[in-house]
mmCIF file of N, CA and C in Angstrom:
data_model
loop_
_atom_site.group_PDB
_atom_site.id
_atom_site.type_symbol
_atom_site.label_atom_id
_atom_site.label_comp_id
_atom_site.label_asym_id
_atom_site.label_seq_id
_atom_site.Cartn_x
_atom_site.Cartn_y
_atom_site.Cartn_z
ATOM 1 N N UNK S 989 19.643 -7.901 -13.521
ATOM 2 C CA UNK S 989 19.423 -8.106 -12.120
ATOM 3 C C UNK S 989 20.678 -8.690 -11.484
ATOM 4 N N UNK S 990 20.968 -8.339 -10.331
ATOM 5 C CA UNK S 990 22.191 -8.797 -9.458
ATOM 6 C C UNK S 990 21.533 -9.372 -8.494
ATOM 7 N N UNK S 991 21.745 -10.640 -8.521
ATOM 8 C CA UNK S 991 21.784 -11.597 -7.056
ATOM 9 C C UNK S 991 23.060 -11.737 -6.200
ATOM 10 N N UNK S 992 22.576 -11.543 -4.760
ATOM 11 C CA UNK S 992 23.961 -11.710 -3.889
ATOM 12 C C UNK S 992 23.372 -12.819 -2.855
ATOM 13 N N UNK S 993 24.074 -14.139 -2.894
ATOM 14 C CA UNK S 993 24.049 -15.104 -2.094
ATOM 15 C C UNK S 993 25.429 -14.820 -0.516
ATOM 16 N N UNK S 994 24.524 -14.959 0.221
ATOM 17 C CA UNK S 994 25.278 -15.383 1.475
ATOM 18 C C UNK S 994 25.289 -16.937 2.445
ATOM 19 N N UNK S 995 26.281 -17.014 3.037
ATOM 20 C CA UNK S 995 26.657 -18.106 3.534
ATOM 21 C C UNK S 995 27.722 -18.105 4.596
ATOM 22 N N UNK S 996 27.931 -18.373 5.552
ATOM 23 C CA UNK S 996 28.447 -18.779 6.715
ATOM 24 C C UNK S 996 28.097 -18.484 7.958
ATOM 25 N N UNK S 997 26.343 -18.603 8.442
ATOM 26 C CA UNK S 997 26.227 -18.253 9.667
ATOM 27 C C UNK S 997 25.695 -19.293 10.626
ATOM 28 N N UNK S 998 25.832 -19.358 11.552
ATOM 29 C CA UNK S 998 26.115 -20.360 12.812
ATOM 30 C C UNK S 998 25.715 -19.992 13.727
ATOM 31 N N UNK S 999 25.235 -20.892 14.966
ATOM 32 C CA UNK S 999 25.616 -20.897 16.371
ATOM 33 C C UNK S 999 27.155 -21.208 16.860
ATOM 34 N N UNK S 1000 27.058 -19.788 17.666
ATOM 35 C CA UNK S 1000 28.861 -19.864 17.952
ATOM 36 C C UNK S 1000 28.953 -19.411 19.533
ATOM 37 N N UNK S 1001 29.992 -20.217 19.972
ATOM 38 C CA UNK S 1001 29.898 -19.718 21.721
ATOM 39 C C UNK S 1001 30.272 -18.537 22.095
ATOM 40 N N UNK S 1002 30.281 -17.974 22.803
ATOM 41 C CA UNK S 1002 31.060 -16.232 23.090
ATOM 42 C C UNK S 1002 32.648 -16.527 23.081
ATOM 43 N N UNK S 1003 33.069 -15.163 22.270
ATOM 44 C CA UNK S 1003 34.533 -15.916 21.903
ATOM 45 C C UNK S 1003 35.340 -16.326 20.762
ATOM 46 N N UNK S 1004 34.003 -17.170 20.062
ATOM 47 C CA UNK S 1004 34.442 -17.876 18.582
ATOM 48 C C UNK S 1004 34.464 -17.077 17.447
ATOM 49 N N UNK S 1005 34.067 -17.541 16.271
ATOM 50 C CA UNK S 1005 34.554 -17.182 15.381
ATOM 51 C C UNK S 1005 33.611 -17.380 13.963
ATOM 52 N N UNK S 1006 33.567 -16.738 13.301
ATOM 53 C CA UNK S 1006 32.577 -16.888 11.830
ATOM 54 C C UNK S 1006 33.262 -16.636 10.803
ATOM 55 N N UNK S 1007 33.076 -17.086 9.716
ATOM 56 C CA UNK S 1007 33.270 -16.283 8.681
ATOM 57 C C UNK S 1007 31.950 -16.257 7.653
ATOM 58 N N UNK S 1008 31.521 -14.943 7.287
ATOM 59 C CA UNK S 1008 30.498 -14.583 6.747
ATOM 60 C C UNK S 1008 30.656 -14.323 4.752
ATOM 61 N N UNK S 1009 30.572 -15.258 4.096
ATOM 62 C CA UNK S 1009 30.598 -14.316 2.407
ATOM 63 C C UNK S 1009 28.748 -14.455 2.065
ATOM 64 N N UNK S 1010 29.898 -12.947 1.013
ATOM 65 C CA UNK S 1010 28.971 -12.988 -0.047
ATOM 66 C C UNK S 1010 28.893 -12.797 -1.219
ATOM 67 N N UNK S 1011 28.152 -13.864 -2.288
ATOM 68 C CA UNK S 1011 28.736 -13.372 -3.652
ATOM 69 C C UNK S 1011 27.537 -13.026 -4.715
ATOM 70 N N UNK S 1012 28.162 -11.730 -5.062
ATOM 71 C CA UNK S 1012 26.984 -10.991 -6.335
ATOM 72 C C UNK S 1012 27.409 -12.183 -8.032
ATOM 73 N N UNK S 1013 26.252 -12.127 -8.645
ATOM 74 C CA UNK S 1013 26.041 -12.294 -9.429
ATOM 75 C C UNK S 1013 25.260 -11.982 -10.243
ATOM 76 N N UNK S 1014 24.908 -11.764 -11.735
ATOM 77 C CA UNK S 1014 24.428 -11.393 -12.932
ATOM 78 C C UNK S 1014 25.023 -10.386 -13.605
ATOM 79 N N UNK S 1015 24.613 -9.462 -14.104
ATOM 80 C CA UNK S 1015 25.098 -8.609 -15.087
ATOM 81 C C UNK S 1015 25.312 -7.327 -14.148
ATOM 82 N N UNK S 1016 26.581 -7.328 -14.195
ATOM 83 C CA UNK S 1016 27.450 -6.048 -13.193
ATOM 84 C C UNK S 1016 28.373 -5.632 -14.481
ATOM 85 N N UNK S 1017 28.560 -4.229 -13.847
ATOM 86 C CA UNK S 1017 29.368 -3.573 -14.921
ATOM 87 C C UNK S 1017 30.831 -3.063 -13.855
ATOM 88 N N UNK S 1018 30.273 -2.429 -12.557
ATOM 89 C CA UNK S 1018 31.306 -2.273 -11.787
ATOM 90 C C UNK S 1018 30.968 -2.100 -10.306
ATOM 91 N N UNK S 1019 31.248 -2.645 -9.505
ATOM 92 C CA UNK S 1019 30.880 -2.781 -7.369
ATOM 93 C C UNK S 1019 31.313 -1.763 -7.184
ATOM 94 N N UNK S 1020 30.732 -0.779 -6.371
ATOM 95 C CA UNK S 1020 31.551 0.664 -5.833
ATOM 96 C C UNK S 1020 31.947 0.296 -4.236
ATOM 97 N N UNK S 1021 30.588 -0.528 -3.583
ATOM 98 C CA UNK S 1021 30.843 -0.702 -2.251
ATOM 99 C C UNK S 1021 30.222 -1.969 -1.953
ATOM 100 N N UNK S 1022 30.738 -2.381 -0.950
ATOM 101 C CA UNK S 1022 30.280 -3.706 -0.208
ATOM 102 C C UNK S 1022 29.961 -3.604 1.028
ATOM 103 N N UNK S 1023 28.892 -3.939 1.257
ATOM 104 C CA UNK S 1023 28.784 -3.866 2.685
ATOM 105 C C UNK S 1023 28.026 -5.198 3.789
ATOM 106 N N UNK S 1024 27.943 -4.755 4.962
ATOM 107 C CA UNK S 1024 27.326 -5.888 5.772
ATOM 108 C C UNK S 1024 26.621 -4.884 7.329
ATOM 109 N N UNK S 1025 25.622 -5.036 7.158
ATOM 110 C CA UNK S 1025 24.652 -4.996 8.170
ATOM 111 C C UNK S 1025 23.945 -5.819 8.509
ATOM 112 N N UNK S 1026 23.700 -5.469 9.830
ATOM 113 C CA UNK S 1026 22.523 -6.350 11.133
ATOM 114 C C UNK S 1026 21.603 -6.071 11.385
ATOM 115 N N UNK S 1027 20.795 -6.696 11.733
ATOM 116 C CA UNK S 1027 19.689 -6.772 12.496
ATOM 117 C C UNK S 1027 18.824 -7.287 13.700
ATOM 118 N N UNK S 1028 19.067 -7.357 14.431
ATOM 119 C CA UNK S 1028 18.409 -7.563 15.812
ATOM 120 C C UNK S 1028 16.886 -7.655 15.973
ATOM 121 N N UNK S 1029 15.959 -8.346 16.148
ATOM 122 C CA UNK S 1029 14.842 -7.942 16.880
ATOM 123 C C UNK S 1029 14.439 -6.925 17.502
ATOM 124 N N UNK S 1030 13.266 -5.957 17.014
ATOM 125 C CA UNK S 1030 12.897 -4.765 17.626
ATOM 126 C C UNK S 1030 14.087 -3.867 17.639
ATOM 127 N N UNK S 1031 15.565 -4.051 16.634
ATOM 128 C CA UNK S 1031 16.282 -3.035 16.535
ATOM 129 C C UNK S 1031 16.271 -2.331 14.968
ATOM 130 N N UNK S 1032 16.881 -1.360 15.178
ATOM 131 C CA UNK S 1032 17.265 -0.775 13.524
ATOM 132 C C UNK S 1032 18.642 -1.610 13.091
ATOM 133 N N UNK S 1033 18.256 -1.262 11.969
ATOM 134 C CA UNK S 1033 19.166 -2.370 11.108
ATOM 135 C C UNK S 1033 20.637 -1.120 10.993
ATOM 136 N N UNK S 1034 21.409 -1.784 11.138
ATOM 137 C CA UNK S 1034 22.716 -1.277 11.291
ATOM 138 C C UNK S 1034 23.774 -1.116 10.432
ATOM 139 N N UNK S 1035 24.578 -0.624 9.816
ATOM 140 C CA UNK S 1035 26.139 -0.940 9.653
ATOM 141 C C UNK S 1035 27.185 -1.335 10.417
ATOM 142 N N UNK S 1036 27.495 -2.639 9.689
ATOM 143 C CA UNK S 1036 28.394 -3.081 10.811
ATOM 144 C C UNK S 1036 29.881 -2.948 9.729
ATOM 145 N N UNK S 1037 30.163 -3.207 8.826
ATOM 146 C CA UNK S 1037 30.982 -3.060 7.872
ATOM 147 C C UNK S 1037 31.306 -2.485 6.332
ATOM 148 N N UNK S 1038 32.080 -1.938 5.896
ATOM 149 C CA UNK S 1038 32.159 -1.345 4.766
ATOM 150 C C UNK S 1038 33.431 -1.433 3.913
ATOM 151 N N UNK S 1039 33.758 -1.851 2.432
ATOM 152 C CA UNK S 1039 34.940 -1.721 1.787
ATOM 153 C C UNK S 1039 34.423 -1.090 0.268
ATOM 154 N N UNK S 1040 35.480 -0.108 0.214
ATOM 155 C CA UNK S 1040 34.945 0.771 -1.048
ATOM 156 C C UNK S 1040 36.095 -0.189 -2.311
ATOM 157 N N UNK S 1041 35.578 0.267 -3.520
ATOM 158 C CA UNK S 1041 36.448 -0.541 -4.503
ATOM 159 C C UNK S 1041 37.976 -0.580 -4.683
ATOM 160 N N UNK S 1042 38.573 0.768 -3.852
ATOM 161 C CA UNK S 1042 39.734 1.183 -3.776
ATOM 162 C C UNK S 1042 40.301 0.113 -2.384
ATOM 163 N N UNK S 1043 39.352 -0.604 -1.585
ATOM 164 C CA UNK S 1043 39.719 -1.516 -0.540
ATOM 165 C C UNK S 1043 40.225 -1.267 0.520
ATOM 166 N N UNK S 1044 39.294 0.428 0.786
ATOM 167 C CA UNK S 1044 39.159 1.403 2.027
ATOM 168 C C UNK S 1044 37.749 0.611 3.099
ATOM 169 N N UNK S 1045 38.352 0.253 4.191
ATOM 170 C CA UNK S 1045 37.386 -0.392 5.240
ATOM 171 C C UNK S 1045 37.173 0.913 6.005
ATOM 172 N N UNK S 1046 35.723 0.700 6.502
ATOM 173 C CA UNK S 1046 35.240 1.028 7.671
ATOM 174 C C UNK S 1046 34.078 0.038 8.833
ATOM 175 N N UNK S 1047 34.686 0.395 9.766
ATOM 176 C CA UNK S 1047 33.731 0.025 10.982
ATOM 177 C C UNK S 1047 32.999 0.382 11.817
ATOM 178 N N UNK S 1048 31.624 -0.365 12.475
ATOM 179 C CA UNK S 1048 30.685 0.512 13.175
ATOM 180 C C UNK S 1048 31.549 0.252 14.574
ATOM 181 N N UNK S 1049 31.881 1.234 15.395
ATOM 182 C CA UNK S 1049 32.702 1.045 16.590
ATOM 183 C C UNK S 1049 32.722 0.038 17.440
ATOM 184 N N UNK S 1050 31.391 -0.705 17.346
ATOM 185 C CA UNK S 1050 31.156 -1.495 18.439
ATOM 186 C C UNK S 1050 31.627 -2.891 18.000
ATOM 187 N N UNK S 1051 32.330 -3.011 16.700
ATOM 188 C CA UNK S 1051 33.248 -3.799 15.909
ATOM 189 C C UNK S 1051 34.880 -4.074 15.733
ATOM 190 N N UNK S 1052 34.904 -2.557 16.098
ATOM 191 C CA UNK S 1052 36.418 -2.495 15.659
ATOM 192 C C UNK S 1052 37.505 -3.254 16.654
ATOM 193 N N UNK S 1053 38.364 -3.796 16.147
ATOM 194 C CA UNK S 1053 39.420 -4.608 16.114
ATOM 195 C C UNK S 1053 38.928 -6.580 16.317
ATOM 196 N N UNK S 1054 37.934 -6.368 16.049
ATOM 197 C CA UNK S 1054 37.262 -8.184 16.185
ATOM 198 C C UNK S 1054 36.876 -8.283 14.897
ATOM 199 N N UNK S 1055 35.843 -8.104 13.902
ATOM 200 C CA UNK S 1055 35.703 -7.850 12.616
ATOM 201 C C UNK S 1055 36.685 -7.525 11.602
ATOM 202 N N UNK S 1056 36.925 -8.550 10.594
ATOM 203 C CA UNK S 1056 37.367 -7.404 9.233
ATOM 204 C C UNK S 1056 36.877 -8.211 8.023
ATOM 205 N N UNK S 1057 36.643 -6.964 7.175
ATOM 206 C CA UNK S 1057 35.555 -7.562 6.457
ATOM 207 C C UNK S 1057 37.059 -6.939 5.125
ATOM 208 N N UNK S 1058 36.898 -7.738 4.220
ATOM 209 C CA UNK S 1058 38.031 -8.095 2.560
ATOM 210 C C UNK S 1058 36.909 -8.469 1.335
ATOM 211 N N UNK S 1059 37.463 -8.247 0.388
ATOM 212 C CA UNK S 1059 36.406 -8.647 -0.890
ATOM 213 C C UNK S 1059 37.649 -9.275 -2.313
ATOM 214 N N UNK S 1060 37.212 -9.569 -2.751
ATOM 215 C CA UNK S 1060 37.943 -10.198 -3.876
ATOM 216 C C UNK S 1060 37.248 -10.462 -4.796
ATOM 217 N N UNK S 1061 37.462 -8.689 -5.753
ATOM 218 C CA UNK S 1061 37.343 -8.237 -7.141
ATOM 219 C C UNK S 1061 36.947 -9.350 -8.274
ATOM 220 N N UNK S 1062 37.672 -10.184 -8.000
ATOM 221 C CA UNK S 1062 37.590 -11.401 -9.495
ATOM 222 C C UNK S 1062 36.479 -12.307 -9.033
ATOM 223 N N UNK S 1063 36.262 -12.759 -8.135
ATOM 224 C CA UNK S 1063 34.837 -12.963 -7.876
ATOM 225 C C UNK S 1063 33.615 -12.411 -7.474
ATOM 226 N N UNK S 1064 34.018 -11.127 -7.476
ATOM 227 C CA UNK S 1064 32.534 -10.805 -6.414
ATOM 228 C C UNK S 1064 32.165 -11.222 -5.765
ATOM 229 N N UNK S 1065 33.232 -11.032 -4.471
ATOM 230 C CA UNK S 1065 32.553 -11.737 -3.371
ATOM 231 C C UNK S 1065 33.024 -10.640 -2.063
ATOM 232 N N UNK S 1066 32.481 -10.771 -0.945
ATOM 233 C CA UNK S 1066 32.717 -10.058 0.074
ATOM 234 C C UNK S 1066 33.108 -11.052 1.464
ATOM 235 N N UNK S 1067 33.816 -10.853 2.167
ATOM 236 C CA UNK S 1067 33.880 -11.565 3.277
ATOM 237 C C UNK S 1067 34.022 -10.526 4.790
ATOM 238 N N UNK S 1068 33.138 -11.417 5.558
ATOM 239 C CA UNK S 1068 33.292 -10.819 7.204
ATOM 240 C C UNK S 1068 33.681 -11.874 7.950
ATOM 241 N N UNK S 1069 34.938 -11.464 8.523
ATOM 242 C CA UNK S 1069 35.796 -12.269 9.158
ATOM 243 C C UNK S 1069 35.140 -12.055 10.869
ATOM 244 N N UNK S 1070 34.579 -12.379 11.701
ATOM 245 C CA UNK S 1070 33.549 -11.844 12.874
ATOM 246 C C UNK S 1070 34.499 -13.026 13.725
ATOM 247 N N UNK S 1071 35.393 -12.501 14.614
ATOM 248 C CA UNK S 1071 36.601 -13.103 15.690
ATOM 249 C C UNK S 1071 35.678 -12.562 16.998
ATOM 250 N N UNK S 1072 36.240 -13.249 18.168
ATOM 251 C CA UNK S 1072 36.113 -12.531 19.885
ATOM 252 C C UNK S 1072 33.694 -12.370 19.911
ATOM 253 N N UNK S 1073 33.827 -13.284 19.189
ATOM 254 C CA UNK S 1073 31.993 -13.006 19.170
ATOM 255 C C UNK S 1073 31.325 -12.504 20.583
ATOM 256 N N UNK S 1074 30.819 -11.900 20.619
ATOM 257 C CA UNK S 1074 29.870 -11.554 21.804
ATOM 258 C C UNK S 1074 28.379 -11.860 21.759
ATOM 259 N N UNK S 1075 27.487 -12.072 23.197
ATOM 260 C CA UNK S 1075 25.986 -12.275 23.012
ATOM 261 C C UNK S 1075 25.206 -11.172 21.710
ATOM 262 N N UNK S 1076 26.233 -9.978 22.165
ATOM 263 C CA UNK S 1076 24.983 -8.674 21.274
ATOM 264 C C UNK S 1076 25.787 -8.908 19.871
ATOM 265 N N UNK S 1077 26.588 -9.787 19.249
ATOM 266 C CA UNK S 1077 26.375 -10.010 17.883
ATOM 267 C C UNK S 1077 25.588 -10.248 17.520
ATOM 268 N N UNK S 1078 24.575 -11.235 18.145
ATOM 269 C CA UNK S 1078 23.460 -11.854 17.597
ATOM 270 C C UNK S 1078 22.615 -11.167 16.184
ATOM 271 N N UNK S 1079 22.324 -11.200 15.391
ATOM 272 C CA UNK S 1079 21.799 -10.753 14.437
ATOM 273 C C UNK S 1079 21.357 -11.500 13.230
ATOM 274 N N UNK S 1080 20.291 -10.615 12.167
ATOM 275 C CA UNK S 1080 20.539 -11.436 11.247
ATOM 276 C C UNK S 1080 21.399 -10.560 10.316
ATOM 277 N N UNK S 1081 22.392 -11.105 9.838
ATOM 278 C CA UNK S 1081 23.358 -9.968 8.698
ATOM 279 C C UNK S 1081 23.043 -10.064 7.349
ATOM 280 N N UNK S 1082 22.969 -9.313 6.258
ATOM 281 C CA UNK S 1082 22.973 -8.951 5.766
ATOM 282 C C UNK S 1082 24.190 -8.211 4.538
ATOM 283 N N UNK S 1083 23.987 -8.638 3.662
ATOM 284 C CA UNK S 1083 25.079 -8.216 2.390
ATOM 285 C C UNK S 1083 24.555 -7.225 1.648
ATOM 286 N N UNK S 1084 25.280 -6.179 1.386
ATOM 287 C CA UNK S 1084 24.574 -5.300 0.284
ATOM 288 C C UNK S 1084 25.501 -4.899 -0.189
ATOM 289 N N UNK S 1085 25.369 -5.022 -1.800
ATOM 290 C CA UNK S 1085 26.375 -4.146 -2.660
ATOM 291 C C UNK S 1085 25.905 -3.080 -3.756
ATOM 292 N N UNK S 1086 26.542 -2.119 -3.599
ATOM 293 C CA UNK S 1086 25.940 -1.127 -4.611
ATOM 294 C C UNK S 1086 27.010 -0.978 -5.574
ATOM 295 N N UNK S 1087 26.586 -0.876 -7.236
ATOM 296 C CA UNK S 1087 27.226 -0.539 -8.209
ATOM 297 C C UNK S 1087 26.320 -0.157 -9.223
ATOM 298 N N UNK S 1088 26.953 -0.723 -10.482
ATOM 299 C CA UNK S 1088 26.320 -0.035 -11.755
ATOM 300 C C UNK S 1088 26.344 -1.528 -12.475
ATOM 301 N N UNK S 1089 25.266 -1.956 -13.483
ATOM 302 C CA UNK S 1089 25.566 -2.818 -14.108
ATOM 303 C C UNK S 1089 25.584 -1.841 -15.544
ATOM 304 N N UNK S 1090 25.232 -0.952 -15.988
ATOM 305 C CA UNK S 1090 25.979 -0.439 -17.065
ATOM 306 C C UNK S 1090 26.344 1.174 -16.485
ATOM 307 N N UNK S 1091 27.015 2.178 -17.193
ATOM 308 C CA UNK S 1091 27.731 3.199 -17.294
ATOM 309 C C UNK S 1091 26.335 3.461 -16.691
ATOM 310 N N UNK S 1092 26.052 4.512 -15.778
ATOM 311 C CA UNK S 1092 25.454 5.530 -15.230
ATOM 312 C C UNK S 1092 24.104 4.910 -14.708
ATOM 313 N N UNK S 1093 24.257 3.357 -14.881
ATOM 314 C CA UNK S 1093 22.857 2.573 -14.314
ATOM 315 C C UNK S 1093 22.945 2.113 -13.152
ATOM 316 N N UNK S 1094 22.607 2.783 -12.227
ATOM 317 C CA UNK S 1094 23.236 2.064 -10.700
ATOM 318 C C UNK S 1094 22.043 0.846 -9.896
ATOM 319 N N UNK S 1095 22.882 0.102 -9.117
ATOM 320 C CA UNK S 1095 21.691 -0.651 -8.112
ATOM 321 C C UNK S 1095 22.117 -1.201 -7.274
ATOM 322 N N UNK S 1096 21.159 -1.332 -6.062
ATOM 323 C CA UNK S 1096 21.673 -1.391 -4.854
ATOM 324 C C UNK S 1096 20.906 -2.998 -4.524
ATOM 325 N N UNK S 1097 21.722 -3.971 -4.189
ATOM 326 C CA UNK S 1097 21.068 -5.420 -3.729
ATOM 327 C C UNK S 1097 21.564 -6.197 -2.804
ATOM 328 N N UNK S 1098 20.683 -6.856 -1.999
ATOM 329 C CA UNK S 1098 20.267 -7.380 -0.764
ATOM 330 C C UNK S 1098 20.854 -8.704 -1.431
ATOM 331 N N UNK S 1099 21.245 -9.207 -0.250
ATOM 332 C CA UNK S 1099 20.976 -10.983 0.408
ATOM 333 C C UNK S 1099 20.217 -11.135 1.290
ATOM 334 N N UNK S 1100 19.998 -12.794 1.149
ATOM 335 C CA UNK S 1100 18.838 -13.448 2.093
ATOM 336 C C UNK S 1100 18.700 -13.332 3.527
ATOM 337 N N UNK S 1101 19.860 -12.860 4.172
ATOM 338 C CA UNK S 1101 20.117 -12.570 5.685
ATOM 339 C C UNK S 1101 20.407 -14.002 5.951
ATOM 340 N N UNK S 1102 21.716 -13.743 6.873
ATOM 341 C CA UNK S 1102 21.783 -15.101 7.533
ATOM 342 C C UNK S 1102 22.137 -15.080 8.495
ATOM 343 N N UNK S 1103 21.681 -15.762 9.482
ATOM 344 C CA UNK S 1103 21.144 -15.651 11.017
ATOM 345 C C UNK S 1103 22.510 -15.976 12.009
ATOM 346 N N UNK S 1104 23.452 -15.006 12.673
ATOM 347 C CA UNK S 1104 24.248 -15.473 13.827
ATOM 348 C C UNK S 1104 23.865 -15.591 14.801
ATOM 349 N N UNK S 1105 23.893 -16.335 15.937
ATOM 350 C CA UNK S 1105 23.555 -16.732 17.021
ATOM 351 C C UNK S 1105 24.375 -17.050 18.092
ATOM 352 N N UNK S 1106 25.152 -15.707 18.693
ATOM 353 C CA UNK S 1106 26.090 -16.162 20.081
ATOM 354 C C UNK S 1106 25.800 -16.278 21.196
ATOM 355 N N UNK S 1107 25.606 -17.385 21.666
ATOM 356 C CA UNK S 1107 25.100 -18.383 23.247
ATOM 357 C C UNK S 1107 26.136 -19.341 23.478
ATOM 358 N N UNK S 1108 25.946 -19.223 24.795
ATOM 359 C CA UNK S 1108 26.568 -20.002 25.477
ATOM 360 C C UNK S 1108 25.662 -21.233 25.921
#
């Protein structure tokens, strides 16, 4: 089983700044992708970020150039760097990483969601 703990979410004014990790643990064999999605109230849950193992990013548009999300291999961990915050960040985010903990055994696992909140 792979557990992924997250940690760094806040009330932040419009403007500020977060930084979001997350780190997998248990028996992994290899991370293919990392990711981070949202969720909103009464919305669909989203992609907001993506880094493949080769440490190819992508972004959901309504992100790009305020967000960047980095990971670092020797820990298993993921980070979202969330700069220039806006009200419609608000969300709860979400970590998910998919890999294999042995050769051809794949799995896909969640974190606890942790709640951003941009108000003024």
């Amino acid at each position: 089983q792979v557990q992924l703990v997250e940690s760094g979410g806040g009330l932040v004014q419009p403007g500020g700044s977060l930084r979001l990790s997350c780190a997998a643990s248990g028996t992994i064999f290899s991370i293919y992708f990392m990711n981070w999605y949202r969720q909103a109230p009464g919305k669909q849950r989203e992609l907001v970020a993506a880094i493949t193992s080769g440490g190819i990013r992508n972004y959901a548009d309504s992100v790009k150039g305020r967000f960047t999300i980095s990971r670092d291999n020797a820990k298993n961990t993921t980070y979202l760097q969330m700069n220039s915050l806006k009200p419609e960040d608000t969300a709860v985010y979400y970590c998910n990483v998919r890999g294999s903990y042995l050769p051809g055994r794949e799995f896909s696992s969640w974190g606890q969601g942790t709640q951003v909140t941009v108000s003024s």
